[in-house]
Amino acid sequence: EVQMLESGGGLVQPGGSLRLSCVASGFSFGSYDMSWVRQAPGKGLEWVSSISGRGENADYADSVKGRLTTSRDNSKNTLYLQLSGLRAEDTAVYYCARDIITSTTYDYYYYMDVWGKGTTVTVSS
Amino acid sequence: SYELTQPPSVSVSPGQTARITCSGETLPRKFVYWYQQKSGQAPVLLIYEDTKRPSGIPERFSASSSGTMAILTISGAQVDDEADYYCYSTDNSGYVHRVFGGGTKVTVL
């Protein structure tokens, strides 16, 4: 069974840092791109970041660029999200998700098929 | 910036049909995907590539996409279908830009 389990969330002061982890199982982790998606309390889903299977390329939403860094350790089947310079608006449940990439003659398509249960980050003084 | 627009809420009686719309200017050339999120749970992929259902998703969930609008249909809605539903798509202009719609709360009563 494909599973992801996030950890590392907690209460942090504004300007602080935190590292989230996501341990994957049930599939060949290094063969898949992975993504982080967050959800602020009472709000919708927001894509945060994605990273290629070997970790050489990462993309970020404009709202987090320069403050959040995604990385992975394929030997440990683990995805990371380093959060720094945290703001109140970063308060959210952070989900990791497995990426699926498909293509047609004309284009590539990216979506998330399996999600972890999430870990909660609260930024408050 | 690229946006997907959904109605905030839809109500449906048990056994009736609910339709949730998602509009976006790139939908004519991009696939749309749908996720279901029940209260306190992680999202679940409901529909991929406009119309396809992953294994395990009930047949009462179907979807279509035409022009700038996609529609998720719940036929014979059940109380268990009460959830938030999100459409999702991408815009590859220059780099991969991933966007969720604002979500639609479906109430079955």
Coordinates of C-alpha atoms in Angstrom, one line a residue:
Chain A
E1 CA 0.0 0.0 0.0
V2 CA 1.3 3.4 -0.9
Q3 CA 1.6 5.6 2.2
M4 CA 3.2 8.8 3.3
L5 CA 3.6 9.9 6.9
E6 CA 4.5 13.5 7.7
S7 CA 6.0 14.7 10.9
G8 CA 7.9 17.7 12.4
G9 CA 5.0 20.2 12.7
G10 CA 4.5 22.3 15.8
L11 CA 4.3 25.7 17.3
V12 CA 7.0 28.2 16.2
Q13 CA 7.4 31.9 16.7
P14 CA 7.3 34.4 13.8
G15 CA 10.6 34.4 12.1
G16 CA 11.5 31.0 13.3
S17 CA 12.3 27.8 11.4
L18 CA 11.1 24.3 11.2
R19 CA 11.8 21.1 9.2
L20 CA 9.0 18.8 8.1
S21 CA 9.6 15.2 7.1
C22 CA 7.6 12.9 5.0
V23 CA 8.4 9.2 5.0
A24 CA 7.1 7.2 2.1
S25 CA 6.5 3.5 1.7
G26 CA 4.9 1.0 -0.7
F27 CA 6.4 2.4 -3.9
S28 CA 9.8 3.1 -5.5
F29 CA 10.3 6.5 -3.9
G30 CA 13.1 7.7 -6.0
S31 CA 11.2 7.1 -9.2
Y32 CA 8.6 9.8 -8.4
D33 CA 8.5 13.5 -8.1
M34 CA 6.9 14.6 -4.8
S35 CA 5.0 17.7 -3.7
W36 CA 4.0 19.7 -0.7
V37 CA 0.5 21.2 -0.4
R38 CA -0.7 23.2 2.5
Q39 CA -4.1 24.2 3.9
A40 CA -4.6 27.1 6.2
P41 CA -7.3 26.8 8.9
G42 CA -10.7 26.9 7.2
K43 CA -9.2 27.6 3.8
G44 CA -8.6 25.8 0.6
L45 CA -5.6 23.8 -0.7
E46 CA -2.5 25.6 -1.8
W47 CA 0.4 24.0 -3.8
V48 CA 3.7 24.9 -2.1
S49 CA 6.5 23.0 -3.8
S50 CA 7.5 20.1 -5.9
I51 CA 10.8 18.2 -6.4
S52 CA 12.0 15.9 -9.1
G53 CA 12.7 12.2 -8.3
R54 CA 16.4 12.6 -8.0
G55 CA 16.1 15.9 -6.2
E56 CA 18.0 18.0 -8.8
N57 CA 15.0 20.3 -9.6
A58 CA 12.5 22.0 -7.3
D59 CA 9.7 24.4 -7.9
Y60 CA 8.0 26.8 -5.4
A61 CA 4.9 28.8 -5.2
D62 CA 5.6 32.6 -5.3
S63 CA 4.2 32.9 -1.8
V64 CA 7.0 30.8 -0.3
K65 CA 9.9 31.3 -2.7
G66 CA 13.1 32.1 -0.8
R67 CA 11.7 31.0 2.6
L68 CA 10.9 27.3 2.0
T69 CA 13.3 24.7 0.7
T70 CA 12.3 21.2 -0.5
S71 CA 14.8 18.4 -0.5
R72 CA 14.8 14.6 -0.4
D73 CA 16.9 11.6 0.7
N74 CA 16.0 8.7 -1.5
S75 CA 18.1 6.3 0.6
K76 CA 15.7 7.0 3.4
N77 CA 12.5 7.3 1.3
T78 CA 12.1 10.7 2.9
L79 CA 11.0 14.1 1.7
Y80 CA 11.8 17.3 3.6
L81 CA 10.5 20.8 3.7
Q82 CA 12.6 23.4 5.5
L83 CA 10.6 26.4 6.5
S84 CA 12.4 29.6 7.6
G85 CA 11.4 33.2 8.1
L86 CA 8.0 31.9 9.2
R87 CA 5.0 34.2 9.2
A88 CA 1.5 33.9 10.7
E89 CA 0.2 33.2 7.2
D90 CA 2.3 30.0 7.0
T91 CA 0.1 28.5 9.7
A92 CA -1.4 25.4 8.0
V93 CA -1.6 21.7 7.7
Y94 CA 1.2 20.6 5.4
Y95 CA 0.6 17.5 3.2
C96 CA 3.1 15.6 1.2
A97 CA 1.8 13.9 -1.9
R98 CA 3.2 11.7 -4.7
D99 CA 3.4 13.3 -8.1
I100 CA 2.2 11.6 -11.3
I101 CA 3.5 13.0 -14.6
T102 CA 1.8 12.1 -17.8
S103 CA 2.3 13.3 -21.3
T104 CA 0.6 13.6 -24.6
T105 CA 2.1 14.5 -28.0
Y106 CA 1.7 18.2 -27.1
D107 CA 2.2 18.6 -23.4
Y108 CA 3.1 17.3 -19.9
Y109 CA 0.6 17.1 -17.0
Y110 CA 1.4 17.0 -13.3
Y111 CA -0.9 15.9 -10.5
M112 CA -0.9 14.4 -7.1
D113 CA -2.4 10.9 -6.6
V114 CA -1.8 9.8 -3.0
W115 CA -1.5 12.1 0.0
G116 CA -0.2 11.8 3.5
K117 CA -2.4 12.7 6.5
G118 CA -0.6 16.0 7.1
T119 CA 1.3 17.7 9.9
T120 CA 0.2 21.0 11.5
V121 CA 2.5 24.1 11.6
T122 CA 1.3 27.0 13.8
V123 CA 3.2 30.3 13.7
S124 CA 2.4 32.4 16.7
S125 CA 4.1 34.3 19.4
Chain B
S1 CA -1.9 34.7 -12.0
Y2 CA -3.8 31.7 -13.1
E3 CA -7.0 30.9 -11.3
L4 CA -9.7 28.2 -11.1
T5 CA -13.1 29.3 -10.0
Q6 CA -15.6 27.1 -8.1
P7 CA -18.9 27.9 -6.4
P8 CA -18.4 28.0 -2.6
S9 CA -21.3 25.7 -1.8
V10 CA -23.7 23.2 -3.4
S11 CA -26.6 21.5 -1.6
V12 CA -28.3 18.3 -2.7
S13 CA -30.9 15.9 -1.4
P14 CA -29.9 12.3 -0.9
G15 CA -30.4 10.3 -4.1
Q16 CA -30.4 13.4 -6.2
T17 CA -27.6 14.7 -8.6
A18 CA -25.1 17.4 -7.6
R19 CA -23.0 19.3 -10.1
I20 CA -19.9 21.3 -9.2
T21 CA -18.4 23.6 -11.8
C22 CA -14.8 24.7 -12.2
S23 CA -13.9 27.4 -14.7
G24 CA -10.4 28.5 -15.9
E25 CA -9.0 30.0 -19.0
T26 CA -6.5 27.3 -19.7
L27 CA -9.0 24.4 -19.3
P28 CA -9.5 24.1 -23.1
R29 CA -5.8 22.9 -23.3
K30 CA -5.1 21.5 -19.9
F31 CA -6.5 18.5 -18.0
V32 CA -8.5 19.1 -14.9
Y33 CA -8.4 16.9 -11.8
W34 CA -10.8 16.6 -8.9
Y35 CA -10.2 15.9 -5.2
Q36 CA -12.6 15.1 -2.4
Q37 CA -11.7 16.1 1.2
K38 CA -13.8 15.0 4.0
S39 CA -13.7 16.9 7.3
G40 CA -10.4 16.4 9.1
Q41 CA -9.0 14.2 6.4
A42 CA -6.4 14.4 3.6
P43 CA -7.6 15.0 0.1
V44 CA -8.4 12.0 -2.1
L45 CA -8.0 11.9 -5.9
L46 CA -11.5 11.5 -7.4
I47 CA -11.0 12.2 -11.1
Y48 CA -7.9 12.5 -13.2
E49 CA -7.3 13.7 -16.8
D50 CA -10.8 15.3 -17.1
T51 CA -12.9 12.2 -16.9
K52 CA -11.1 9.2 -15.5
R53 CA -11.8 7.5 -12.1
P54 CA -9.0 5.9 -10.1
S55 CA -9.7 2.4 -9.0
G56 CA -11.9 2.3 -5.9
I57 CA -13.8 5.5 -6.7
P58 CA -17.6 4.8 -7.0
E59 CA -19.2 5.1 -10.4
R60 CA -21.6 7.8 -9.1
F61 CA -18.7 10.2 -9.5
S62 CA -18.2 11.4 -13.0
A63 CA -16.8 14.5 -14.7
S64 CA -16.6 16.3 -18.0
S65 CA -14.7 19.2 -19.4
S66 CA -15.6 21.5 -22.3
G67 CA -14.1 24.8 -23.2
T68 CA -13.3 26.8 -20.1
M69 CA -15.5 24.8 -17.8
A70 CA -15.2 21.4 -16.1
I71 CA -18.1 19.8 -14.2
L72 CA -18.0 17.1 -11.5
T73 CA -21.2 15.2 -11.2
I74 CA -22.3 13.2 -8.2
S75 CA -25.2 11.0 -9.3
G76 CA -27.4 9.6 -6.5
A77 CA -25.7 11.6 -3.8
Q78 CA -25.2 9.9 -0.5
V79 CA -24.8 11.4 3.0
D80 CA -21.2 10.1 2.9
D81 CA -20.5 12.3 -0.1
E82 CA -20.7 15.4 2.1
A83 CA -17.3 17.0 1.7
D84 CA -15.2 19.7 0.1
Y85 CA -14.4 19.2 -3.5
Y86 CA -11.4 20.9 -5.2
C87 CA -10.6 21.1 -8.9
Y88 CA -6.9 21.3 -9.9
S89 CA -5.0 22.0 -13.0
T90 CA -1.7 23.3 -14.2
D91 CA -0.3 26.1 -16.4
N92 CA 3.0 25.2 -18.0
S93 CA 3.7 28.7 -19.2
G94 CA 7.4 29.0 -18.6
Y95 CA 7.3 26.7 -15.6
V96 CA 4.9 24.3 -14.0
H97 CA 2.3 26.4 -12.2
R98 CA -0.1 24.3 -10.1
V99 CA -3.4 25.7 -9.0
F100 CA -6.4 24.5 -7.0
G101 CA -9.8 25.9 -7.2
G102 CA -11.2 27.5 -4.1
G103 CA -13.2 24.5 -3.2
T104 CA -16.9 23.7 -3.1
K105 CA -18.6 22.5 0.1
V106 CA -21.2 19.9 -0.8
T107 CA -24.0 19.4 1.7
V108 CA -26.3 16.4 1.4
L109 CA -29.5 16.9 3.3

